[in-house]
Coordinates of C-alpha atoms in Angstrom, one line a residue:
E1 CA 0.0 -0.2 0.0
A2 CA 1.2 3.4 -0.7
S3 CA -0.1 6.8 0.4
A4 CA 0.8 10.6 -0.1
H5 CA 0.5 13.9 1.3
S6 CA 2.7 17.1 -0.1
S7 CA 2.7 20.7 0.6
V8 CA 2.8 22.8 -2.8
L9 CA 3.8 26.8 -3.7
V10 CA 2.7 27.2 -7.7
D11 CA 2.9 29.5 -10.1
L12 CA 1.2 29.4 -13.0
Q13 CA 2.9 32.6 -14.3
E14 CA 6.1 31.3 -14.2
Q15 CA 4.5 27.2 -14.7
Q16 CA 6.3 26.2 -12.5
A17 CA 5.9 24.0 -8.5
N18 CA 8.1 24.4 -5.4
V19 CA 7.2 21.4 -3.2
D20 CA 7.8 22.3 0.4
A21 CA 6.9 19.6 2.5
L22 CA 6.3 15.7 0.9
D23 CA 6.0 12.9 3.0
A24 CA 4.6 9.4 1.0
S25 CA 4.5 5.8 2.8
V26 CA 5.3 2.6 1.3
G27 CA 4.6 -0.8 2.4
G28 CA 6.9 -0.9 5.7
L29 CA 8.4 2.5 4.8
S30 CA 7.7 6.3 5.9
W31 CA 9.4 9.4 3.3
T32 CA 10.0 12.7 3.8
L33 CA 12.2 15.4 2.1
A34 CA 15.9 15.3 2.4
P35 CA 16.7 18.9 4.3
S36 CA 18.7 19.6 1.8
S37 CA 16.2 19.2 -0.6
H38 CA 14.6 21.6 -2.2
P39 CA 11.9 20.0 -5.4
R40 CA 11.0 21.8 -8.4
V41 CA 9.0 20.8 -11.1
R42 CA 8.6 23.1 -14.0
W43 CA 6.4 22.2 -16.7
A44 CA 6.1 24.6 -20.5
D45 CA 5.1 24.0 -24.5
G46 CA 4.7 20.2 -23.7
S47 CA 7.7 19.3 -21.3
M48 CA 7.9 18.5 -18.2
K49 CA 11.0 19.1 -16.0
I50 CA 11.9 17.6 -12.9
A51 CA 14.7 19.0 -10.1
S52 CA 16.4 17.4 -6.9
L53 CA 13.7 15.7 -5.8
E54 CA 15.5 13.6 -2.8
L55 CA 13.3 11.1 -0.4
V56 CA 14.9 10.0 2.8
D57 CA 13.1 7.6 5.6
R58 CA 11.5 9.3 8.2
E59 CA 13.4 6.0 10.9
T60 CA 17.1 6.7 9.6
A61 CA 17.7 9.1 7.0
R62 CA 19.9 6.2 5.8
Q63 CA 17.6 5.5 2.6
R64 CA 17.7 7.3 0.1
I65 CA 15.7 7.6 -3.2
V66 CA 16.5 11.2 -5.7
V67 CA 14.0 11.8 -8.7
S68 CA 15.9 14.2 -11.6
G69 CA 14.9 14.8 -15.5
Q70 CA 12.9 16.5 -18.1
W71 CA 10.4 14.6 -20.8
S72 CA 8.9 15.4 -23.2
E73 CA 7.0 13.6 -26.5
D74 CA 10.1 14.1 -28.7
A75 CA 12.9 13.4 -26.9
G76 CA 13.3 13.3 -22.7
E77 CA 15.3 11.9 -19.9
L78 CA 14.3 10.6 -16.0
R79 CA 16.0 9.3 -13.3
V80 CA 15.5 7.6 -10.6
I81 CA 18.5 6.6 -8.0
G82 CA 17.7 4.0 -4.5
R83 CA 20.7 3.9 -2.5
D84 CA 20.6 1.6 0.2
L85 CA 16.6 0.7 0.6
S86 CA 15.5 -2.6 2.8
I87 CA 13.5 -4.8 1.0
E88 CA 11.6 -5.8 4.1
Q89 CA 10.4 -2.8 4.5
L90 CA 9.2 -1.8 1.1
S91 CA 7.3 -5.3 0.9
A92 CA 6.5 -5.6 4.3
G93 CA 2.4 -6.2 3.6
A94 CA -0.4 -4.7 5.7
R95 CA -2.0 -7.3 7.2
G96 CA 1.6 -8.3 9.0
A97 CA 2.5 -11.5 6.8
P98 CA 6.3 -12.2 6.9
P99 CA 8.3 -10.3 3.9
V100 CA 8.8 -12.3 0.7
Y101 CA 12.6 -11.1 0.1
G102 CA 14.6 -9.3 2.4
G103 CA 18.4 -7.7 1.6
S104 CA 19.6 -3.6 0.6
L105 CA 18.7 -2.9 -2.7
D106 CA 20.9 -0.1 -4.4
A107 CA 19.7 1.0 -8.4
S108 CA 20.0 3.1 -10.5
I109 CA 17.2 3.6 -13.3
R110 CA 17.1 5.8 -16.7
V111 CA 14.4 6.4 -19.1
H112 CA 14.8 8.3 -21.8
G113 CA 14.2 8.2 -26.1
T114 CA 10.4 9.3 -26.5
S115 CA 6.4 8.9 -25.9
A116 CA 6.3 6.1 -28.9
R117 CA 9.4 4.6 -28.3
P118 CA 10.8 4.5 -24.9
L119 CA 14.0 3.3 -24.0
V120 CA 14.9 1.7 -20.4
S121 CA 18.0 0.3 -18.8
A122 CA 18.7 0.2 -15.2
D123 CA 20.7 -1.4 -13.0
L124 CA 19.5 -2.9 -9.7
A125 CA 22.3 -4.5 -6.5
V126 CA 20.9 -6.7 -3.8
S127 CA 23.8 -7.1 -1.1
Q128 CA 22.9 -9.3 2.0
G129 CA 20.1 -10.7 0.4
R130 CA 17.2 -13.3 0.7
V131 CA 14.2 -14.6 -0.3
R132 CA 12.2 -16.5 1.7
R133 CA 14.6 -18.9 3.9
L134 CA 16.9 -18.5 1.1
P135 CA 20.2 -16.0 1.9
F136 CA 22.5 -15.0 -0.5
D137 CA 25.3 -12.6 -0.2
R138 CA 24.6 -10.2 -3.4
L139 CA 22.7 -10.5 -6.3
G140 CA 23.4 -8.1 -9.4
G141 CA 21.9 -7.4 -12.7
H142 CA 21.8 -5.0 -15.9
V143 CA 18.8 -4.7 -18.2
E144 CA 18.2 -2.8 -21.5
Y145 CA 14.4 -2.9 -22.7
A146 CA 13.6 -1.6 -26.2
D147 CA 10.8 -2.3 -29.0
G148 CA 9.1 -4.8 -26.5
R149 CA 11.9 -6.9 -25.8
F150 CA 14.3 -7.3 -22.7
Q151 CA 18.1 -7.4 -22.4
V152 CA 18.9 -9.3 -19.3
E153 CA 22.4 -10.0 -17.4
A154 CA 22.1 -11.3 -14.2
R155 CA 24.9 -12.7 -11.5
L156 CA 23.3 -14.6 -7.8
D157 CA 26.6 -14.7 -5.8
Q158 CA 25.4 -16.6 -3.1
S159 CA 28.7 -17.1 -1.4
P160 CA 32.7 -15.9 -2.2
G161 CA 32.9 -18.6 -5.4
T162 CA 29.3 -20.3 -5.5
W163 CA 27.5 -17.7 -8.4
I164 CA 24.4 -18.6 -11.0
T165 CA 24.6 -15.9 -14.2
A166 CA 21.4 -15.8 -16.3
A167 CA 22.6 -13.8 -19.7
G168 CA 20.0 -13.5 -23.1
G169 CA 17.5 -11.5 -24.6
V170 CA 13.3 -12.4 -23.1
P171 CA 10.3 -10.8 -25.0
L172 CA 7.6 -8.9 -23.3
S173 CA 5.6 -12.0 -24.4
A174 CA 6.9 -14.2 -21.7
F175 CA 4.9 -12.4 -19.5
D176 CA 2.0 -11.4 -21.6
P177 CA 0.2 -14.4 -22.9
S178 CA -2.0 -11.3 -24.6
R179 CA 0.6 -11.0 -27.1
S180 CA 1.6 -13.1 -29.5
P181 CA 4.7 -15.4 -28.9
E182 CA 8.3 -14.3 -29.8
P183 CA 11.2 -16.1 -29.5
L184 CA 13.4 -16.1 -26.6
N185 CA 17.2 -17.3 -26.2
V186 CA 18.2 -17.4 -22.3
A187 CA 21.5 -19.4 -20.8
V188 CA 22.0 -19.6 -17.2
K189 CA 25.1 -21.2 -16.3
S190 CA 26.2 -22.0 -12.2
S191 CA 29.3 -22.3 -10.4
P192 CA 29.3 -25.7 -8.3
V193 CA 26.5 -24.6 -6.4
N194 CA 25.7 -25.9 -2.8
L195 CA 22.3 -27.9 -2.9
A196 CA 21.8 -26.0 1.1
L197 CA 20.4 -24.1 -1.4
L198 CA 17.6 -26.4 -2.0
E199 CA 16.6 -26.0 1.8
G200 CA 16.0 -22.6 2.5
V201 CA 13.0 -22.8 -0.1
S202 CA 11.1 -25.7 1.2
D203 CA 10.8 -27.6 4.2
L204 CA 10.3 -31.0 3.0
I205 CA 13.4 -32.1 3.4
R206 CA 16.2 -30.6 5.4
N207 CA 19.6 -31.0 6.3
V208 CA 20.8 -31.2 3.0
S209 CA 24.1 -31.4 1.5
G210 CA 26.3 -32.2 -2.0
Q211 CA 26.7 -29.7 -5.2
G212 CA 24.8 -29.4 -8.5
Q213 CA 26.0 -27.8 -11.4
V214 CA 23.8 -26.4 -14.2
D215 CA 24.8 -25.2 -17.8
M216 CA 21.5 -25.4 -20.0
T217 CA 20.2 -22.4 -22.7
V218 CA 16.8 -22.0 -22.9
L219 CA 15.5 -21.6 -26.7
G220 CA 11.8 -21.1 -28.4
T221 CA 9.1 -19.5 -26.9
R222 CA 6.6 -18.5 -23.6
A223 CA 4.8 -21.2 -25.6
D224 CA 6.7 -24.0 -26.7
P225 CA 10.5 -23.7 -25.2
H226 CA 13.4 -25.9 -25.5
F227 CA 15.6 -26.3 -23.5
S228 CA 19.6 -27.5 -24.1
G229 CA 22.2 -28.7 -21.6
R230 CA 23.0 -30.5 -18.7
V231 CA 22.0 -30.3 -15.1
E232 CA 24.8 -32.6 -12.8
V233 CA 24.9 -33.6 -8.4
A234 CA 26.6 -34.8 -6.9
D235 CA 27.6 -36.1 -3.1
A236 CA 24.2 -34.8 -2.4
G237 CA 23.2 -35.8 1.2
F238 CA 19.3 -35.0 2.9
E239 CA 16.7 -35.5 5.6
V240 CA 12.8 -36.7 4.1
A241 CA 11.2 -34.5 7.2
V242 CA 8.3 -37.0 7.4
S243 CA 9.8 -40.5 6.8
G244 CA 12.9 -39.4 8.8
A245 CA 14.6 -41.2 6.5
R246 CA 18.4 -40.0 5.6
Y247 CA 19.9 -40.9 2.2
R248 CA 24.1 -39.8 1.1
N249 CA 25.9 -40.3 -1.7
G250 CA 23.0 -38.8 -4.4
R251 CA 24.5 -38.6 -7.7
L252 CA 22.1 -37.2 -10.7
A253 CA 22.9 -36.2 -14.3
L254 CA 20.6 -34.8 -16.8
Q255 CA 20.6 -33.8 -20.5
L256 CA 18.5 -31.7 -21.9
A257 CA 17.6 -32.0 -25.5
S258 CA 15.0 -30.3 -27.8
D259 CA 11.9 -32.3 -26.6
K260 CA 13.4 -34.1 -23.6
V261 CA 15.0 -34.8 -20.6
Q262 CA 16.9 -37.5 -20.4
V263 CA 17.4 -39.0 -16.8
E264 CA 21.0 -40.3 -17.3
A265 CA 21.9 -41.6 -14.0
L266 CA 20.0 -40.8 -10.7
H267 CA 21.7 -42.4 -7.2
L268 CA 20.8 -42.6 -4.1
E269 CA 22.3 -44.7 -1.4
D270 CA 20.7 -44.6 2.5
L271 CA 22.4 -44.9 5.6
D272 CA 23.2 -48.7 5.1
G273 CA 25.0 -48.0 1.6
H274 CA 21.7 -49.9 0.4
P275 CA 21.0 -47.8 -3.5
L276 CA 18.5 -46.7 -5.1
E277 CA 18.7 -46.5 -8.8
V278 CA 16.5 -44.9 -11.7
T279 CA 16.9 -44.7 -15.1
G280 CA 14.2 -42.5 -18.2
S281 CA 13.2 -40.1 -19.7
L282 CA 10.4 -37.7 -20.2
G283 CA 9.1 -35.8 -23.3
T284 CA 8.9 -31.7 -23.5
H285 CA 7.1 -29.4 -25.5
E286 CA 4.6 -26.7 -25.6
M287 CA 5.3 -25.8 -21.6
R288 CA 4.5 -29.9 -21.2
V289 CA 5.8 -32.7 -19.6
G290 CA 5.1 -35.9 -20.8
A291 CA 5.9 -39.5 -22.3
L292 CA 7.1 -40.2 -18.5
Q293 CA 8.8 -43.6 -18.6
V294 CA 10.8 -44.1 -15.4
A295 CA 12.5 -47.0 -13.9
V296 CA 12.6 -47.4 -10.5
N297 CA 15.1 -49.9 -8.9
A298 CA 16.2 -50.6 -5.0
R299 CA 17.6 -53.1 -2.6
A300 CA 17.0 -52.8 1.0
F301 CA 16.5 -49.1 0.5
Q302 CA 15.4 -47.6 3.8
V303 CA 11.9 -45.2 3.6
V304 CA 11.0 -45.1 7.2
R305 CA 13.6 -44.2 10.0
N306 CA 11.3 -42.3 13.1
E307 CA 9.7 -42.3 16.1
Y308 CA 7.2 -44.6 14.1
G309 CA 9.9 -47.5 13.0
R310 CA 12.1 -48.5 10.4
V311 CA 10.5 -49.9 7.0
S312 CA 13.1 -51.0 3.8
V313 CA 11.8 -52.2 0.9
D314 CA 13.3 -53.4 -2.2
A315 CA 11.3 -52.0 -5.0
V316 CA 10.6 -52.1 -9.1
L317 CA 8.7 -49.6 -9.8
S318 CA 7.7 -47.9 -13.3
L319 CA 6.7 -44.5 -14.1
S320 CA 4.5 -43.7 -17.3
G321 CA 1.7 -41.7 -18.8
R322 CA 2.4 -38.0 -18.2
F323 CA 4.0 -35.9 -15.6
E324 CA 1.0 -34.3 -14.6
E325 CA -1.0 -37.5 -13.9
P326 CA 1.8 -40.0 -13.6
T327 CA 0.9 -43.7 -12.8
V328 CA 3.1 -45.3 -10.7
T329 CA 3.2 -49.4 -11.2
G330 CA 5.3 -52.6 -9.5
R331 CA 6.0 -54.2 -6.8
L332 CA 7.6 -53.6 -3.3
A333 CA 8.3 -56.2 -0.8
V334 CA 9.5 -55.3 2.9
N335 CA 13.4 -56.3 4.0
G336 CA 12.9 -55.5 6.9
A337 CA 10.7 -53.3 9.5
T338 CA 9.8 -53.2 12.6
L339 CA 6.6 -50.3 13.5
N340 CA 5.9 -49.0 16.5
V341 CA 2.0 -49.8 16.7
D342 CA 1.2 -47.8 20.3
R343 CA 2.9 -44.7 18.3
I344 CA 1.0 -44.8 15.2
L345 CA -2.4 -46.2 16.7
D346 CA -2.0 -42.6 19.1
R347 CA -1.5 -40.9 16.2
V348 CA -4.2 -42.5 13.9
L349 CA -6.6 -42.5 16.4
F350 CA -6.0 -39.9 19.2
Q351 CA -4.1 -37.1 17.3
P352 CA -5.3 -37.0 13.5
Y353 CA -5.2 -33.2 13.2
A354 CA -2.1 -31.1 14.0
T355 CA -2.2 -29.4 17.4
Q356 CA -0.7 -26.3 16.5
A357 CA -2.3 -24.1 13.9
A358 CA -0.3 -24.4 10.1
S359 CA 1.1 -21.7 9.0
P360 CA -0.7 -19.7 6.3
A361 CA 2.1 -19.2 3.7
I362 CA 1.9 -21.9 0.8
D363 CA 5.1 -23.5 0.9
A364 CA 6.1 -23.5 -3.0
I365 CA 7.5 -27.0 -3.2
A366 CA 5.3 -28.8 -1.4
A367 CA 2.8 -27.1 -4.0
L368 CA 4.4 -29.1 -6.1
S369 CA 3.6 -32.5 -4.8
P370 CA 2.2 -34.9 -7.2
W371 CA 0.1 -36.9 -4.9
E372 CA -3.6 -36.1 -5.6
R373 CA -2.3 -36.0 -9.6
M374 CA -0.8 -39.2 -9.4
G375 CA -2.2 -43.1 -10.3
L376 CA -1.1 -46.3 -8.3
N377 CA -1.3 -49.7 -8.4
I378 CA 1.6 -51.4 -6.6
D379 CA 1.6 -54.8 -5.2
L380 CA 2.9 -54.7 -1.3
K381 CA 4.9 -58.0 -0.4
V382 CA 5.6 -58.8 3.3
P383 CA 7.5 -62.2 3.6
G384 CA 7.7 -62.2 7.6
T385 CA 9.9 -59.2 8.2
L386 CA 7.8 -57.1 9.1
R387 CA 7.5 -56.5 13.0
L388 CA 5.0 -54.7 15.0
A389 CA 5.6 -53.6 18.6
G390 CA 4.3 -51.7 20.9
E391 CA 3.5 -51.4 25.3
N392 CA 0.2 -50.8 26.3
V393 CA -1.5 -50.2 22.8
Q394 CA -5.0 -48.2 23.0
I395 CA -7.7 -48.1 21.1
A396 CA -9.3 -45.7 23.0
P397 CA -7.6 -42.1 24.5
G398 CA -7.0 -41.9 28.3
T399 CA -7.5 -45.4 29.5
P400 CA -5.2 -47.0 31.7
L401 CA -6.0 -50.5 30.0
G402 CA -5.9 -51.4 26.6
L403 CA -4.9 -53.9 23.5
G404 CA -1.7 -54.5 25.9
N405 CA 1.8 -55.2 25.0
I406 CA 2.5 -56.1 21.4
S407 CA 5.5 -58.1 20.3
M408 CA 5.2 -60.3 17.1
R409 CA 5.6 -60.7 12.5
A410 CA 3.8 -60.7 9.9
F411 CA 3.5 -62.3 6.7
G412 CA 0.7 -61.5 4.0
D413 CA 0.0 -59.5 0.4
L414 CA -1.3 -55.7 0.5
S415 CA -2.5 -54.2 -3.0
F416 CA -2.7 -50.6 -3.0
Y417 CA -4.8 -48.6 -5.9
K418 CA -5.9 -44.6 -6.7
D419 CA -6.5 -42.9 -9.9
P420 CA -6.1 -39.2 -9.8
G421 CA -8.0 -37.7 -7.2
Q422 CA -9.5 -40.0 -6.1
P423 CA -8.3 -41.7 -2.4
L424 CA -6.4 -44.3 -1.7
Y425 CA -7.8 -47.9 -1.6
V426 CA -5.6 -50.5 0.0
N427 CA -7.1 -54.8 -0.1
G428 CA -5.0 -57.8 1.3
S429 CA -4.5 -59.1 4.7
L430 CA -1.4 -60.0 6.6
D431 CA -3.1 -63.3 7.0
S432 CA 0.1 -64.9 9.4
L433 CA 1.2 -63.8 12.1
S434 CA 2.8 -64.7 14.8
G435 CA 5.1 -64.0 18.4
A436 CA 3.8 -63.2 21.6
F437 CA 0.8 -60.9 23.4
S438 CA 0.9 -59.7 26.9
F439 CA -2.7 -59.1 28.1
Q440 CA -3.5 -58.2 31.2
G441 CA 0.0 -58.6 33.1
R442 CA 0.3 -62.4 31.2
R443 CA 2.0 -63.9 28.4
F444 CA -0.2 -64.9 25.4
D445 CA 0.3 -67.3 22.4
L446 CA -0.7 -65.8 19.1
Q447 CA -2.8 -68.3 17.0
P448 CA -1.8 -69.0 13.6
A449 CA -4.7 -67.9 12.3
S450 CA -4.9 -64.7 13.4
A451 CA -5.6 -61.9 10.6
V452 CA -5.7 -57.8 9.6
V453 CA -7.7 -57.7 6.9
F454 CA -8.2 -54.4 4.6
T455 CA -11.1 -54.3 2.4
G456 CA -10.5 -50.9 0.8
D457 CA -9.4 -48.5 3.5
L458 CA -7.0 -47.8 6.1
N459 CA -8.7 -49.2 8.9
P460 CA -8.8 -52.9 8.7
E461 CA -10.5 -55.6 10.3
L462 CA -8.7 -57.1 13.3
Y463 CA -8.9 -61.1 13.6
V464 CA -6.8 -62.2 16.2
S465 CA -6.7 -64.5 18.7
V466 CA -3.7 -65.3 21.7
T467 CA -4.1 -68.4 24.2
R468 CA -2.5 -69.5 27.5
I469 CA -3.1 -72.3 30.1
I470 CA -4.1 -70.9 33.1
S471 CA -4.7 -73.7 36.1
G472 CA -5.3 -76.6 33.6
V473 CA -7.5 -73.7 31.8
E474 CA -7.3 -72.5 28.0
A475 CA -8.3 -68.9 28.0
R476 CA -8.3 -67.0 24.7
V477 CA -9.2 -63.7 24.3
G478 CA -10.1 -62.5 20.7
I479 CA -9.9 -58.9 19.4
V480 CA -12.5 -58.8 16.5
G481 CA -13.3 -56.1 14.1
P482 CA -12.8 -52.6 12.6
L483 CA -9.5 -51.2 14.5
N484 CA -11.2 -48.1 15.1
Q485 CA -13.8 -50.0 17.2
P486 CA -12.8 -53.9 17.8
E487 CA -14.8 -56.4 20.6
L488 CA -13.2 -57.6 23.1
R489 CA -14.2 -61.4 23.4
L490 CA -13.3 -64.0 26.4
A491 CA -13.8 -67.9 26.0
S492 CA -12.2 -70.6 27.2
T493 CA -11.5 -74.5 27.5
P494 CA -13.2 -75.8 29.7
P495 CA -16.0 -73.2 29.1
L496 CA -16.2 -71.0 31.8
D497 CA -18.4 -67.5 32.7
S498 CA -16.6 -64.4 30.2
S499 CA -16.3 -62.2 34.9
D500 CA -14.2 -66.3 35.1
I501 CA -11.5 -65.7 33.0
L502 CA -11.0 -62.7 33.2
S503 CA -10.3 -62.9 37.2
L504 CA -8.6 -66.1 35.9
I505 CA -6.2 -64.0 34.2
V506 CA -5.4 -61.5 36.8
F507 CA -5.8 -63.2 40.2
N508 CA -5.5 -67.1 39.2
T509 CA -9.2 -68.0 40.5
S510 CA -12.7 -67.5 39.8
A511 CA -14.2 -64.7 40.6
N512 CA -16.7 -66.2 43.4
E513 CA -13.1 -67.1 45.0
L514 CA -12.1 -63.3 45.4
S515 CA -11.2 -61.2 48.2
A516 CA -13.4 -58.3 48.2
P517 CA -10.3 -55.9 47.3
Q518 CA -9.8 -57.8 44.4
Q519 CA -13.2 -58.0 43.0
Q520 CA -12.7 -54.7 43.0
Q521 CA -9.5 -54.5 41.3
L522 CA -11.9 -56.8 38.4
A523 CA -14.4 -54.4 38.8
V524 CA -11.8 -51.6 37.6
R525 CA -10.0 -53.5 35.1
A526 CA -13.5 -54.2 33.3
G527 CA -14.5 -51.2 33.3
T528 CA -11.3 -49.7 31.5
L529 CA -11.4 -52.5 29.1
A530 CA -15.0 -51.8 28.0
A531 CA -13.3 -48.0 27.9
G532 CA -11.0 -49.3 24.6
F533 CA -13.5 -51.9 23.6
L534 CA -17.2 -53.1 22.7
A535 CA -16.7 -55.5 26.0
G536 CA -20.5 -55.3 26.8
P537 CA -20.5 -60.0 27.3
L538 CA -17.9 -59.3 29.6
L539 CA -19.4 -56.2 32.0
S540 CA -22.9 -58.3 31.8
A541 CA -21.0 -61.5 33.6
L542 CA -19.1 -59.2 36.1
Q543 CA -22.4 -57.7 37.3
K544 CA -24.3 -60.4 38.0
T545 CA -20.8 -62.6 39.6
L546 CA -20.0 -59.6 41.9
G547 CA -23.8 -58.7 42.7
L548 CA -23.5 -55.0 41.9
D549 CA -26.5 -53.6 39.8
T550 CA -24.7 -50.9 38.3
L551 CA -21.1 -50.7 37.3
A552 CA -19.8 -46.6 35.8

């Protein structure tokens, strides 16, 4: 936003005006006339002349803008000079949003020629600048404009010895679609650039290291550009924020041709040295990227390393179709994994939304996420290398008792299917489970017939059964139903009332042989179990056995 107030003495006879006072506000800056400035504006015979108009910022008086020159229909020259201008303050939004750009700007702009054919030249220099969180030492450039075309020379120095340059001609039609397309010719080159630059523009990755270098030329028009040259990355390392997986020894070599980007090499290793290799190509034409043919191969490659567990996979995948809506097909196999069931359920069931308000700022890189536009058709094989672990696993929040402690291995096959713009469907089952299960402080053996079955969504059906011999009785605990609302079932051989089974599990004796304090403990345990499960039969049996009319 901008505003201005002035005090002007106008002399119509002399055709001039003396500016006695001028106050202006632009962005977050307030300006006033410099003490030595006594600007005068003269006009005569269709021309205008401005002399000695100098503004300084009110706060420090170090930032300056000087305007001078003369202009008419036939010829003229105007100059605008800025010194030590604060980009943060100039670009500050009225609503207090943090400025996207920062640094100190020096600028010199010259407008000359005629009204029918204006010519513009500008020299710009930004020192100690930044774009969002991306810092750089200096950005300098020279721009010439004439006859609807810009001639640009620019150089960005991220740090001493680390630079990117762009030079060439860009038509006005590149920014104005209503104009007829005109040819452009821009060359972009760089020294080996520290890839930590990427960390400044996105929250998707962190702890970025390595170097990248570009040498390419852009020809053609805005509607149909053509690229030639190379892009190379070496010794890349980074951590994926959402999964916690850390990668190293990354190499990338792209060959840019007229209508194709060829992936000559894309190599990445996890922390254990297991590689992922990508090869292929994608076509480019008329600002569209299509003809996608990419192959991905990995062996024991780690994809998750965080509080929810560790997961490594073997992968044979292909990406095809159009870049805007790619389709991923192929096979994944769990090479080795441990999932912390307690933490996953706590996140999925009890914390489905962020506990802190999200920043209103849009991450430009995250906005390019292809998930919504992607199609999937992937088979996942789990050959007993998936371990499920957890302590005091809860189904409902705030209950002191839940599923108990889990340590088991899973076998099975799952399929993932998704059309562009549609939700993800998961089908299949983990239909062979083995391991131990601790329930109410007792170790139970998992029955081989137990299974976790997915029927389309991410809320699978549980069919889990565990057994234990207690005082000559085989006690069986079953957990059946959807993950977000399972039912607890107790059974035994010989058959006993469910209250006696729970009493046997907890105290090694039947419910009617318990002391009064033990009966109270049993009631508390049954009540807290019911808070996490559909356990109505157990409560009814316990009420009857203990002689309680109401069990809250």
